[in-house]
mmCIF file of C-alpha atoms in Angstrom:
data_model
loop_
_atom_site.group_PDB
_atom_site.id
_atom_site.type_symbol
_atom_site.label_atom_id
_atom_site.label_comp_id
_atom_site.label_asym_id
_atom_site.label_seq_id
_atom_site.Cartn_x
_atom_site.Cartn_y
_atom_site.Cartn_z
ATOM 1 C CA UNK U 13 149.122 -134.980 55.523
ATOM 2 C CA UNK U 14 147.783 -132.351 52.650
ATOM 3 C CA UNK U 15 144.440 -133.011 51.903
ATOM 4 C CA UNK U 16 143.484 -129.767 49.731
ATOM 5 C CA UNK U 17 145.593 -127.371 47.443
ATOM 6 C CA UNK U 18 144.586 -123.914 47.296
ATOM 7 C CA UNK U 19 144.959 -121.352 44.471
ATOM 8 C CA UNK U 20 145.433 -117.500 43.677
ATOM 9 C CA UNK U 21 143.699 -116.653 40.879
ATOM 10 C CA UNK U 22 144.948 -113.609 38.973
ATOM 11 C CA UNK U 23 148.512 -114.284 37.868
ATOM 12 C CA UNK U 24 148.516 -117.738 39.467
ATOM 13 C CA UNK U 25 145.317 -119.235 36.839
ATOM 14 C CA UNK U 26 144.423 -116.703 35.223
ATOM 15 C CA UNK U 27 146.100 -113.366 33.373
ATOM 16 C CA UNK U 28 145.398 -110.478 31.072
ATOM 17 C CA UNK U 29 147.261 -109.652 28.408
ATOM 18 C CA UNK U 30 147.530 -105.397 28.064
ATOM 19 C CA UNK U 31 145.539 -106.114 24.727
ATOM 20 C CA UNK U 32 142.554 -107.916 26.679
ATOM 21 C CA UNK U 33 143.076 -105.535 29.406
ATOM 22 C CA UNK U 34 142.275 -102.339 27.243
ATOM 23 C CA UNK U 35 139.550 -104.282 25.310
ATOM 24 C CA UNK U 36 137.808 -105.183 28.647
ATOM 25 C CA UNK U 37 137.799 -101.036 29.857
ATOM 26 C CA UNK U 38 136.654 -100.397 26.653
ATOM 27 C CA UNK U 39 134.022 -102.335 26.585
ATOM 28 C CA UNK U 40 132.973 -101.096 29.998
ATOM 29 C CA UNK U 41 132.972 -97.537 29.384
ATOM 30 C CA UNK U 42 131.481 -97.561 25.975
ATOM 31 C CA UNK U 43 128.658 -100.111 27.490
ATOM 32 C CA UNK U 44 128.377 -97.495 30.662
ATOM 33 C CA UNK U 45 128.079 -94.511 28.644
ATOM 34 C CA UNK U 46 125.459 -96.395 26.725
ATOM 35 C CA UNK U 47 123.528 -96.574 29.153
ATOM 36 C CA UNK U 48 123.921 -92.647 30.921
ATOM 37 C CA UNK U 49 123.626 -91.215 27.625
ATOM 38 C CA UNK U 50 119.751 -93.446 27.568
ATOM 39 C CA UNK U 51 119.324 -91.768 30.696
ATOM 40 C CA UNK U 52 119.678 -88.211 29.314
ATOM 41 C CA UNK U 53 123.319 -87.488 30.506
ATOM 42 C CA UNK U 54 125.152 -86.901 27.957
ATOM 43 C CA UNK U 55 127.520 -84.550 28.915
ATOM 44 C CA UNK U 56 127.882 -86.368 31.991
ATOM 45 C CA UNK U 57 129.019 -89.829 29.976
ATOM 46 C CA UNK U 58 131.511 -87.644 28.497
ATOM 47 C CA UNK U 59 133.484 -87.588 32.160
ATOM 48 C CA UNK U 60 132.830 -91.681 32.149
ATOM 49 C CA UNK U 61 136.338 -92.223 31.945
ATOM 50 C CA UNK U 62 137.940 -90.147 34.209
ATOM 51 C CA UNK U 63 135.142 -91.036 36.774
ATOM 52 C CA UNK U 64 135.864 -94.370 36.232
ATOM 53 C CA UNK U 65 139.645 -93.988 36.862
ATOM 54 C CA UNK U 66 138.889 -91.742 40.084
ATOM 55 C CA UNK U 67 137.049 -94.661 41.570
ATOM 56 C CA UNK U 68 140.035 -96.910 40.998
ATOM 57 C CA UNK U 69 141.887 -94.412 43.576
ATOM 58 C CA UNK U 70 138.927 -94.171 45.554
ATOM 59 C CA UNK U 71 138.876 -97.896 46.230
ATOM 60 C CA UNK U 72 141.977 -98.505 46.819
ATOM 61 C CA UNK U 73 142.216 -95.537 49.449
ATOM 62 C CA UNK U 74 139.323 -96.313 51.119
ATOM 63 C CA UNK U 75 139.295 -100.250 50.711
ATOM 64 C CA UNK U 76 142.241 -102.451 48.835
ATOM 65 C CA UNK U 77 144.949 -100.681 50.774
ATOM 66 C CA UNK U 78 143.438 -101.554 54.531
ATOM 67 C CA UNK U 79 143.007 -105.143 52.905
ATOM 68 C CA UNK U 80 139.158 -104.569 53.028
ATOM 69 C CA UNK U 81 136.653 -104.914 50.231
ATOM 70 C CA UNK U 82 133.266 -104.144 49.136
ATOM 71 C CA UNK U 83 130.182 -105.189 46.807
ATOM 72 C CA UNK U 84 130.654 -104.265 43.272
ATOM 73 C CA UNK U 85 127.449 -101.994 43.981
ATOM 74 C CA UNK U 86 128.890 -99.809 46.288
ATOM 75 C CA UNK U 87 131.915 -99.555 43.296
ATOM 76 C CA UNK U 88 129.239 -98.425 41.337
ATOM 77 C CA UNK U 89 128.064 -96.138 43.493
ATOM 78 C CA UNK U 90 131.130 -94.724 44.112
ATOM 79 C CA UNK U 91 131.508 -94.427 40.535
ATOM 80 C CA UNK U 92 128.243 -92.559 40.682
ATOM 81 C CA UNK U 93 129.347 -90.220 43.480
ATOM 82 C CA UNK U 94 132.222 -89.307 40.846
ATOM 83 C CA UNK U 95 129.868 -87.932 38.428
ATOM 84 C CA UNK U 96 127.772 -86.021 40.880
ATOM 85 C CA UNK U 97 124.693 -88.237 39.805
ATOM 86 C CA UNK U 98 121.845 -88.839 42.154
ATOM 87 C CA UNK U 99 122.138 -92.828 42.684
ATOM 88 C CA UNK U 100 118.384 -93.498 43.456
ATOM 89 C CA UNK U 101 117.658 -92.298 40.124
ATOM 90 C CA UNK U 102 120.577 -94.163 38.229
ATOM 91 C CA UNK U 103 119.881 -97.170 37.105
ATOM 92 C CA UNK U 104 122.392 -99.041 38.616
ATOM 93 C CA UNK U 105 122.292 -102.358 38.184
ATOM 94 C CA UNK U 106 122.416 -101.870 34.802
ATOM 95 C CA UNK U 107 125.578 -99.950 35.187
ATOM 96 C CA UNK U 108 127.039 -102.658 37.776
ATOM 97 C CA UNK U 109 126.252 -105.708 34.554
ATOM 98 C CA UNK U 110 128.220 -103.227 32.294
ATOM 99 C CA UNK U 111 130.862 -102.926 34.785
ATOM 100 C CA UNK U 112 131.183 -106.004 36.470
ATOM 101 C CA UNK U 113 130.809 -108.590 32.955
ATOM 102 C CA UNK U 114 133.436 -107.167 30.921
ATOM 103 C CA UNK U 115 135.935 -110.020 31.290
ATOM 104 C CA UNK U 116 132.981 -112.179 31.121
ATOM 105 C CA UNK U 117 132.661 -111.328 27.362
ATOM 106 C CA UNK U 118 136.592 -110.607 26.658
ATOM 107 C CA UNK U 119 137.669 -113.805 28.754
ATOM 108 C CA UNK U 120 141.124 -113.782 30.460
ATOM 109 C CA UNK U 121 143.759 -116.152 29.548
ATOM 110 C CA UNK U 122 144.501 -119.177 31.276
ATOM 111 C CA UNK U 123 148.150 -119.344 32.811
ATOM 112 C CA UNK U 124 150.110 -122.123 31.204
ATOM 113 C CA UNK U 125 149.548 -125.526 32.824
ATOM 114 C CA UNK U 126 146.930 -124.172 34.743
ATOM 115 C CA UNK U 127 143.800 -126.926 33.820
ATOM 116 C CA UNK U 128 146.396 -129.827 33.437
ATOM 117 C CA UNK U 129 147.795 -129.190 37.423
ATOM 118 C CA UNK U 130 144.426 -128.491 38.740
ATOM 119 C CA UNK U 131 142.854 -131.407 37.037
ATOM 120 C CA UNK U 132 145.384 -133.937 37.944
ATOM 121 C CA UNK U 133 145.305 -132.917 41.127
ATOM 122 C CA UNK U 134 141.619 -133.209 41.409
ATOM 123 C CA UNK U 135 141.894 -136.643 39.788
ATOM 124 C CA UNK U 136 144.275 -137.412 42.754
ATOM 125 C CA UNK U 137 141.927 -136.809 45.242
ATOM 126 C CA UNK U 138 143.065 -133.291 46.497
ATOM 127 C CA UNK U 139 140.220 -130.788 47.410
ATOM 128 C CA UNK U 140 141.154 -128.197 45.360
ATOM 129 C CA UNK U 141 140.063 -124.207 46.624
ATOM 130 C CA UNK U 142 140.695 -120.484 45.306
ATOM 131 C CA UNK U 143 140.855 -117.555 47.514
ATOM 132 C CA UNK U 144 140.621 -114.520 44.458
ATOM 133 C CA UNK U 145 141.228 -110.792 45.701
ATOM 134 C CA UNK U 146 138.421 -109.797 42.908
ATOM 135 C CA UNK U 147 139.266 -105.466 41.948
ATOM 136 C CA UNK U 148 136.808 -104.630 39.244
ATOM 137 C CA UNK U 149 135.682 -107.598 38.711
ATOM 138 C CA UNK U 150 133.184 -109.486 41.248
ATOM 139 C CA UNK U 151 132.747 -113.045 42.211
ATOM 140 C CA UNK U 152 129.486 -113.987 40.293
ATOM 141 C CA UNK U 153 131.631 -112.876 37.197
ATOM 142 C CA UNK U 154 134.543 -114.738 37.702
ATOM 143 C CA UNK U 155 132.457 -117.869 38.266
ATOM 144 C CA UNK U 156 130.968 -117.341 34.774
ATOM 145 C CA UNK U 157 134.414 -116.949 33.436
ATOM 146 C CA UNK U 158 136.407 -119.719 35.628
ATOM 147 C CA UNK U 159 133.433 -122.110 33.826
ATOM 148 C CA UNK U 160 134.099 -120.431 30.628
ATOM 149 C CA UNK U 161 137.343 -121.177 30.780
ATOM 150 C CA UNK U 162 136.586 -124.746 31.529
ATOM 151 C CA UNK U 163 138.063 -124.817 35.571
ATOM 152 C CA UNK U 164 135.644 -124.001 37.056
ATOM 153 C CA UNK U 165 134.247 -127.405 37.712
ATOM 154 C CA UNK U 166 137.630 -128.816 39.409
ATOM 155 C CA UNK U 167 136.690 -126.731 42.646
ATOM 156 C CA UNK U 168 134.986 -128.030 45.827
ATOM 157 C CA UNK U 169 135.816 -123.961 46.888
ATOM 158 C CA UNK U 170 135.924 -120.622 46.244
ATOM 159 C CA UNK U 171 136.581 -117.296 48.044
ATOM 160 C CA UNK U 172 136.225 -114.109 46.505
ATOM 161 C CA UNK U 173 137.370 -110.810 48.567
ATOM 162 C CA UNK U 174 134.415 -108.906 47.209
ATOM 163 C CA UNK U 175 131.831 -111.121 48.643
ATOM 164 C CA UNK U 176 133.916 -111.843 51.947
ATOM 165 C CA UNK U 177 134.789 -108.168 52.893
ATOM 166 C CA UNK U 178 138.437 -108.674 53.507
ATOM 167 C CA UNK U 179 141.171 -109.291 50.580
ATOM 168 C CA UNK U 180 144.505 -111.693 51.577
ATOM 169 C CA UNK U 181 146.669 -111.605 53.350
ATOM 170 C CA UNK U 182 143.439 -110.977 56.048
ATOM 171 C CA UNK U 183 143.368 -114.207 58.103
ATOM 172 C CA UNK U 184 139.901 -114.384 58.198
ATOM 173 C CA UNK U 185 139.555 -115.154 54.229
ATOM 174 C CA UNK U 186 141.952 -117.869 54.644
ATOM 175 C CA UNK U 187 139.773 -119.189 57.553
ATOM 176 C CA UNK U 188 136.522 -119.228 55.494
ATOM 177 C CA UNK U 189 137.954 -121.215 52.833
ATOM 178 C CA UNK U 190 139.256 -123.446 55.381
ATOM 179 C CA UNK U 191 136.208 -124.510 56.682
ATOM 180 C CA UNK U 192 134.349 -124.607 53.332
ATOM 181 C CA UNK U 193 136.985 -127.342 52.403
ATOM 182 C CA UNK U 194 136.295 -128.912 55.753
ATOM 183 C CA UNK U 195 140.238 -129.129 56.477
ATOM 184 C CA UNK U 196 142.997 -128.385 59.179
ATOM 185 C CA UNK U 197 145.089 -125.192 58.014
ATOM 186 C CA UNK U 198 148.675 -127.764 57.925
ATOM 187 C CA UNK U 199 146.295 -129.884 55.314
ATOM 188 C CA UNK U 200 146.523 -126.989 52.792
ATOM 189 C CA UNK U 201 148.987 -126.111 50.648
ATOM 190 C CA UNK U 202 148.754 -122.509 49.160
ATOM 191 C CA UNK U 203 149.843 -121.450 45.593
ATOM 192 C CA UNK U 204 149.891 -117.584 44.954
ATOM 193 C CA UNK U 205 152.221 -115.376 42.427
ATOM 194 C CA UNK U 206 152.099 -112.602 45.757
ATOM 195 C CA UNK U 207 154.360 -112.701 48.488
ATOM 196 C CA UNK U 208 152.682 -110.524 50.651
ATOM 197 C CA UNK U 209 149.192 -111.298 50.111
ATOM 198 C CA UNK U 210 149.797 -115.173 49.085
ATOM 199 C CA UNK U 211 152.421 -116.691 50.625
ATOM 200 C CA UNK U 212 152.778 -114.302 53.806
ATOM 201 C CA UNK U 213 148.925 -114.630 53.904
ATOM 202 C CA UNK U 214 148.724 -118.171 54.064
ATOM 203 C CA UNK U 215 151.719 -119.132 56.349
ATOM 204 C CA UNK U 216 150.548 -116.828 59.225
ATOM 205 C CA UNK U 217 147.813 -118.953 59.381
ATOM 206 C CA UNK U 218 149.568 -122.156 59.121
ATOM 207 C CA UNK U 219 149.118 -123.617 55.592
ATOM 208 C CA UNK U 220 152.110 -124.625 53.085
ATOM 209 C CA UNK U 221 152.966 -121.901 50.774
ATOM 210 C CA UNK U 222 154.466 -122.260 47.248
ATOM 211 C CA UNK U 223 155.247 -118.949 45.382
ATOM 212 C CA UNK U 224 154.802 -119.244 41.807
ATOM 213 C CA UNK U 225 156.512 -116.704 39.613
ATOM 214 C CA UNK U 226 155.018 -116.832 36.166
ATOM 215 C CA UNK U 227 157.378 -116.688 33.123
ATOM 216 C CA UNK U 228 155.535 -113.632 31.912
ATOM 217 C CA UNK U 229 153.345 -111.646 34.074
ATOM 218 C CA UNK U 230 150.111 -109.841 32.823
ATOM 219 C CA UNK U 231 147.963 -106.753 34.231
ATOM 220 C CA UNK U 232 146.413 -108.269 36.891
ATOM 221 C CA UNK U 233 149.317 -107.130 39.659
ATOM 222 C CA UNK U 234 148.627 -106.381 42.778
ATOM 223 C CA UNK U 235 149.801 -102.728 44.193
ATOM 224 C CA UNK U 236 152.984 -102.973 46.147
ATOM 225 C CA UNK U 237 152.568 -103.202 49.513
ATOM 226 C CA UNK U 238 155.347 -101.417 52.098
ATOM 227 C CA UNK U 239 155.963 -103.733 54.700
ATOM 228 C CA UNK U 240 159.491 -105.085 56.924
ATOM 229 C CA UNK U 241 158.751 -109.072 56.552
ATOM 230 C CA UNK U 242 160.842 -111.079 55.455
ATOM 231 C CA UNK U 243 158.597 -113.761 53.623
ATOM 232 C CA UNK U 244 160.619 -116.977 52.427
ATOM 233 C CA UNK U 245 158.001 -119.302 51.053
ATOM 234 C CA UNK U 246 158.145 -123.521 51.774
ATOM 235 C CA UNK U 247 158.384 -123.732 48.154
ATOM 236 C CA UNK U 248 159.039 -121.371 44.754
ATOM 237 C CA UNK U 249 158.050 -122.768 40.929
ATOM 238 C CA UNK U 250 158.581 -120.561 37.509
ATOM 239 C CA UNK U 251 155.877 -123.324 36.375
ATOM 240 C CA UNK U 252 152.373 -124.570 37.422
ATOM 241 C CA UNK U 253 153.574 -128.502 35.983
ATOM 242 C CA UNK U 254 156.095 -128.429 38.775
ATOM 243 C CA UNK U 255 153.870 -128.308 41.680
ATOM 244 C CA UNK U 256 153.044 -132.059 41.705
ATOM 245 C CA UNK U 257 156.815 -132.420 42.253
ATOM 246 C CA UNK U 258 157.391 -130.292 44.669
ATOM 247 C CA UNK U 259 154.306 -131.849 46.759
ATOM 248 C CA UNK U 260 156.344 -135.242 46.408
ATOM 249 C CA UNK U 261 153.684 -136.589 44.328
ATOM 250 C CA UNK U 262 154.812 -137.149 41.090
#
């Protein structure tokens, strides 16, 4: 019996369009360079940007490509490391607000159908839980901006990668929002635009998965990922209202 539904987040709830997607960066590195040029580095703010794209790579090498993740302080110290700036004189948490609140102030979009699914579903009874592989932006952020956005109340859950240490498909992310949501994995079904990290993710450890592929997809993709599986989800939708029907509840 399915007591909870699970979500993605990026591309599954929430997406950026390339216009909010540049407006966001900008905001960060003009708020960033703010702040080093208050410090007396001027010259050094002049490199923000290609600092800021370095540590993207460096991340992803180190980190998002092992399926591991970190604070969004050690981002910004990477970031730091970049610039050849000495961190314990930095003020970083300064630089991590900057950073880490852009799409706090330039607020995604939400994915069509999005509030109406999750709410009904709520309404219904289901426990309803995200499991968000978070990139630049960190879980205390997207909390402000799930509530912005007006969905955040609907969950009894969330899971973000930066705050757990591993990103999906990693079992063990899965696991943690299992037991938040107090659940047996074959009481969970799992909704996720990702194949690999979503639906692959969540049937190795024994939940339903539905693939939803979005009508129009925005920046918020997830590097492609080499692998030889063959991942078939239980269910695929082009459209969040669907998924009531295809959990036989409508």
């Amino acid at each position: 019996m399915i007591k909870a539904i699970a979500f993605d987040l990026w591309e599954t709830l929430l997406t950026d369009t390339p216009e909010l997607s540049r407006a966001q960066e900008r905001l960060r590195l003009d708020r960033m360079e703010r702040i080093l040029r208050a410090e007396g580095y001027a010259d050094t703010a002049q490199r923000i940007e290609k600092a800021y794209r370095a540590l993207w790579r460096r991340c992803h090498e180190l980190y998002w490509s092992a399926d591991l993740d970190v604070p969004c302080r050690t981002q910004i110290e990477h970031f730091l490391q970049e610039l050849e700036l000495p961190i314990g004189e930095m003020p970083v948490e300064a630089l991590e607000d900057a950073y880490a609140r852009a799409a706090v102030e330039v607020l995604p979009s939400v994915v069509e159908g999005a509030t109406q699914v999750v709410k009904d579903l709520k309404q219904r009874g289901f426990s309803i839980g995200l499991i968000s592989n978070t990139g630049r932006t960190p879980g205390y952020a997207l909390r402000e901006i799930l509530d912005a956005v007006g969905l955040g109340p609907y969950f009894d859950a969330m899971v973000f990668s930066n705050e757990h240490g591993a990103c999906k498909p990693e079992p063990s992310i899965f696991e943690t929002l299992r037991q938040a949501l107090g659940v047996e994995y074959d009481e969970i079904v799992f909704v996720g635009d990702n194949l690999y990290a979503d639906v692959h993710g969540a049937q190795r450890c024994g939940m339903t998965a539905v693939h939803f592929i979005p009508a129009k997809r925005g920046t918020a993709v997830a590097p492609p990922v080499d692998h030889d599986l063959e991942i078939v989800a239980d269910a695929t939708i082009t459209s969040l209202l669907d998924l009531p029907q295809v959990l036989g509840i409508q």
